Coordinates of C-alpha atoms in Angstrom, one line a residue:
M28 CA -34.1 -62.6 15.3
K29 CA -31.5 -64.8 15.7
K30 CA -27.9 -63.5 17.9
T31 CA -24.8 -64.1 16.5
I32 CA -21.8 -65.2 18.9
L33 CA -17.9 -64.8 18.0
L34 CA -16.1 -67.1 19.4
V35 CA -12.8 -66.4 19.9
E36 CA -10.6 -69.5 21.2
D37 CA -7.7 -71.5 20.1
E38 CA -8.3 -74.7 21.8
K39 CA -9.8 -77.0 19.0
S40 CA -11.6 -79.2 21.8
L41 CA -13.5 -76.8 22.8
V42 CA -14.8 -75.2 20.6
A43 CA -15.8 -78.4 18.7
Y44 CA -17.7 -78.2 22.4
L45 CA -18.8 -75.0 22.5
E46 CA -19.8 -74.5 18.8
P47 CA -22.7 -77.1 18.6
E48 CA -24.0 -76.3 23.0
L49 CA -24.7 -72.5 20.9
Q50 CA -26.0 -73.3 17.6
F51 CA -28.6 -75.5 20.2
E52 CA -29.3 -72.5 21.7
E53 CA -30.1 -70.9 18.5
Y54 CA -27.0 -68.6 18.0
N55 CA -25.9 -68.4 15.1
V56 CA -21.3 -69.1 15.8
I57 CA -19.0 -67.3 13.9
T58 CA -15.8 -68.8 15.5
A59 CA -11.6 -67.7 15.3
K60 CA -8.8 -68.5 16.6
D61 CA -6.1 -66.4 17.0
G62 CA -5.7 -63.6 17.6
E63 CA -5.7 -62.0 14.6
Q64 CA -8.6 -63.8 12.8
A65 CA -11.0 -62.7 15.1
W66 CA -9.0 -58.5 14.5
N67 CA -10.3 -58.8 10.8
L68 CA -13.2 -61.5 11.6
Y69 CA -14.9 -58.6 13.9
Q70 CA -13.6 -55.9 11.8
E71 CA -15.8 -57.6 8.2
D72 CA -19.0 -58.1 10.8
K73 CA -19.2 -56.4 13.7
D74 CA -22.9 -54.9 12.1
K75 CA -23.9 -58.5 12.3
I76 CA -22.2 -60.1 16.3
D77 CA -24.5 -59.5 19.1
L78 CA -21.3 -60.4 21.6
I79 CA -17.9 -62.1 21.4
I80 CA -16.2 -64.6 23.5
L81 CA -12.9 -64.1 23.9
D82 CA -10.1 -65.8 25.0
W83 CA -7.7 -64.1 27.0
M84 CA -4.6 -66.5 25.5
L85 CA -4.7 -66.3 21.8
P86 CA -1.7 -66.6 19.4
K87 CA -1.2 -63.7 17.0
L88 CA -3.0 -60.7 19.4
D89 CA -4.0 -61.5 22.9
G90 CA -7.5 -61.4 24.0
L91 CA -6.9 -58.0 26.1
E92 CA -4.9 -56.5 22.8
I93 CA -8.2 -57.2 20.7
L94 CA -11.0 -56.7 23.9
R95 CA -8.8 -52.9 23.6
R96 CA -9.3 -52.4 19.6
I97 CA -12.7 -53.5 20.0
R98 CA -13.5 -51.0 22.7
R99 CA -12.3 -48.1 20.1
H100 CA -14.9 -48.9 18.1
S101 CA -18.4 -50.3 19.6
K102 CA -20.3 -51.4 23.0
V103 CA -20.2 -54.3 21.8
P104 CA -21.0 -57.2 25.5
V105 CA -17.9 -59.0 25.4
I106 CA -16.9 -62.5 27.9
M107 CA -13.4 -63.0 28.4
M108 CA -13.6 -66.3 29.0
T109 CA -9.2 -67.8 30.3
A110 CA -7.8 -70.2 32.9
R111 CA -6.1 -67.0 34.8
D112 CA -8.4 -66.6 38.0
Y113 CA -6.5 -63.7 40.0
I114 CA -7.9 -61.1 40.6
G115 CA -5.1 -58.4 38.9
D116 CA -6.6 -60.4 35.7
K117 CA -10.4 -59.8 36.1
V118 CA -9.8 -56.8 37.6
A119 CA -7.6 -55.8 33.7
G120 CA -10.1 -57.7 31.9
L121 CA -13.0 -55.4 32.9
D122 CA -11.1 -52.1 33.2
S123 CA -10.6 -52.7 29.5
G124 CA -14.2 -52.9 28.9
A125 CA -15.4 -56.6 29.6
D126 CA -19.0 -57.0 30.2
D127 CA -18.6 -60.0 32.4
Y128 CA -15.6 -63.4 33.1
I129 CA -15.5 -66.7 33.3
T130 CA -12.5 -69.2 34.4
K131 CA -11.9 -72.2 33.1
P132 CA -12.8 -74.5 33.3
F133 CA -16.2 -74.2 33.5
D134 CA -20.0 -75.2 33.5
I135 CA -21.6 -74.7 29.6
E136 CA -24.8 -73.8 31.8
E137 CA -23.3 -71.1 33.5
L138 CA -21.3 -69.4 30.3
L139 CA -25.2 -69.8 28.5
A140 CA -26.4 -68.1 31.4
R141 CA -24.2 -65.7 31.6
I142 CA -24.3 -64.9 27.8
R143 CA -28.7 -64.5 28.5
V144 CA -27.9 -62.5 31.4
I145 CA -25.5 -60.3 28.7
I146 CA -27.7 -60.2 26.0
R147 CA -31.3 -59.1 28.1
H148 CA -29.6 -56.6 29.3
Q149 CA -29.1 -55.3 26.2
D150 CA -32.2 -55.1 25.1
D151 CA -33.6 -53.9 27.8
T152 CA -31.4 -50.9 27.5
K153 CA -31.4 -50.9 23.3
D154 CA -33.0 -47.2 22.4
N155 CA -32.5 -45.0 19.2
Q156 CA -31.4 -42.8 21.4
E157 CA -28.4 -41.0 20.2
T158 CA -28.0 -37.9 21.9
Y159 CA -27.9 -37.2 26.0
Q160 CA -28.2 -33.9 27.5
I161 CA -28.2 -32.2 30.7
N162 CA -27.3 -28.4 31.1
D163 CA -24.5 -27.9 28.5
L164 CA -22.7 -31.4 28.4
I165 CA -23.7 -33.5 25.4
L166 CA -23.0 -37.5 24.9
N167 CA -23.0 -38.5 21.8
T168 CA -23.3 -42.6 21.7
K169 CA -23.2 -43.2 17.4
S170 CA -20.1 -41.1 17.9
R171 CA -18.9 -41.8 21.4
Q172 CA -17.9 -37.8 21.6
V173 CA -18.3 -35.8 25.2
I174 CA -19.0 -32.2 24.5
K175 CA -19.1 -29.2 26.8
N176 CA -19.4 -26.0 26.3
N177 CA -18.7 -26.9 22.7
Q178 CA -15.3 -28.8 23.9
D179 CA -14.0 -32.5 23.5
I180 CA -13.8 -33.9 27.0
Q181 CA -12.4 -36.7 27.1
L182 CA -13.2 -39.8 28.9
T183 CA -11.7 -43.6 29.6
Q184 CA -14.2 -46.5 28.8
R185 CA -15.5 -46.6 31.9
E186 CA -15.8 -42.6 33.0
Y187 CA -17.7 -43.0 29.6
D188 CA -20.2 -46.4 30.5
L189 CA -20.4 -44.6 33.8
L190 CA -21.4 -41.2 32.3
L191 CA -23.3 -43.0 30.5
I192 CA -25.8 -44.4 32.4
L193 CA -26.1 -41.7 35.1
L194 CA -27.4 -40.1 31.7
Q195 CA -29.8 -42.3 31.1
N196 CA -31.6 -42.1 34.3
K197 CA -30.9 -38.7 34.8
N198 CA -32.6 -37.3 38.4
Q199 CA -32.8 -40.6 39.3
T200 CA -31.5 -42.4 42.3
L201 CA -29.2 -44.5 42.1
T202 CA -27.2 -47.6 44.6
R203 CA -23.3 -47.8 43.9
D204 CA -24.3 -51.6 43.2
E205 CA -26.8 -50.7 40.9
L206 CA -24.0 -48.4 39.1
L207 CA -21.5 -51.5 40.1
D208 CA -23.9 -54.0 38.4
K209 CA -24.7 -51.3 35.5
V210 CA -21.3 -50.1 34.4
W211 CA -18.6 -53.3 35.8
G212 CA -20.4 -56.4 35.4
I213 CA -22.8 -58.2 38.7
D214 CA -19.8 -60.3 39.1
F215 CA -16.9 -58.1 39.7
D216 CA -14.5 -58.6 42.7
G217 CA -13.1 -55.5 43.3
Q218 CA -14.0 -52.7 46.4
P219 CA -17.3 -51.9 46.0
N220 CA -15.7 -48.1 46.5
I221 CA -14.5 -47.8 43.0
V222 CA -17.3 -46.6 41.8
D223 CA -16.9 -43.3 44.1
V224 CA -13.5 -44.0 42.5
Y225 CA -15.0 -43.2 39.3
V226 CA -17.6 -40.9 40.2
R227 CA -14.9 -38.2 41.6
Y228 CA -13.0 -39.0 38.0
L229 CA -15.7 -38.1 36.2
R230 CA -16.1 -34.6 38.9
N231 CA -13.0 -33.2 38.2
K232 CA -13.4 -34.0 34.2
I233 CA -17.2 -32.2 33.3
D234 CA -17.3 -29.5 36.5
T235 CA -14.8 -27.4 36.2
D236 CA -17.2 -24.5 35.7
H237 CA -19.6 -25.7 38.1
H238 CA -19.6 -24.7 41.7
Q239 CA -21.5 -27.6 43.0
S240 CA -21.1 -31.2 40.8
I241 CA -24.2 -32.0 38.9
I242 CA -23.2 -35.5 40.5
Q243 CA -25.0 -35.3 43.6
T244 CA -23.8 -37.4 46.3
I245 CA -27.2 -39.2 48.6
R246 CA -25.6 -40.0 51.6
G247 CA -25.8 -43.0 52.2
V248 CA -27.2 -44.8 48.7
G249 CA -25.6 -43.8 45.9
Y250 CA -25.6 -40.8 43.6
I251 CA -28.4 -38.6 40.8
L252 CA -27.1 -37.0 38.2
R253 CA -29.5 -33.9 38.1
D254 CA -30.1 -30.6 36.0
D255 CA -30.5 -27.3 37.3
N256 CA -34.4 -27.8 36.3
N257 CA -34.2 -29.8 39.3
A258 CA -31.3 -28.9 41.7

């Protein structure tokens, strides 16, 4: 089945170039020329959209605002596309929930490769499981709720993504590099210790009544989410 891409870009010449290239690669393409149109199209077709290529600088609503709105409701993969090449901008985009980031000008083959990687990862990790549980901690992927002792735990997007990956690999050690790739993306340019920072954030929220964290450090390697039966 063909994948559907929402291409959000206000530069007509770039859309005229990218749209046929994507169609040639057997993608269905929906285009939006500004942030307001993109948001409306997303709401209308969100069940059909498999990936979004989102320009940062847009009329009416900028790309970062669109991304933040989408992330309140969906984990659909998003590639940020922009002429801005500052590390701070990349971090802001990734921290707001972008899966990848490409800087203009770029080679079409690079963009197509990034799309293939994201879609392949999406297909590989897609399953029918909606609920993950470890001890008294429950994560529901459909409602995006995290519950501990029957109380809601409020997580940021990045904290939620990290916890989900750990739950999906319960009782398995994940290296810091693996967590960086799965949660922050393969092209993250920040410091590797960002994993340690977010593990600490998670522990502060989910381990309030435990003398030992369920997220255990494997010294020199990474982390493992271990339930009581495997402690």
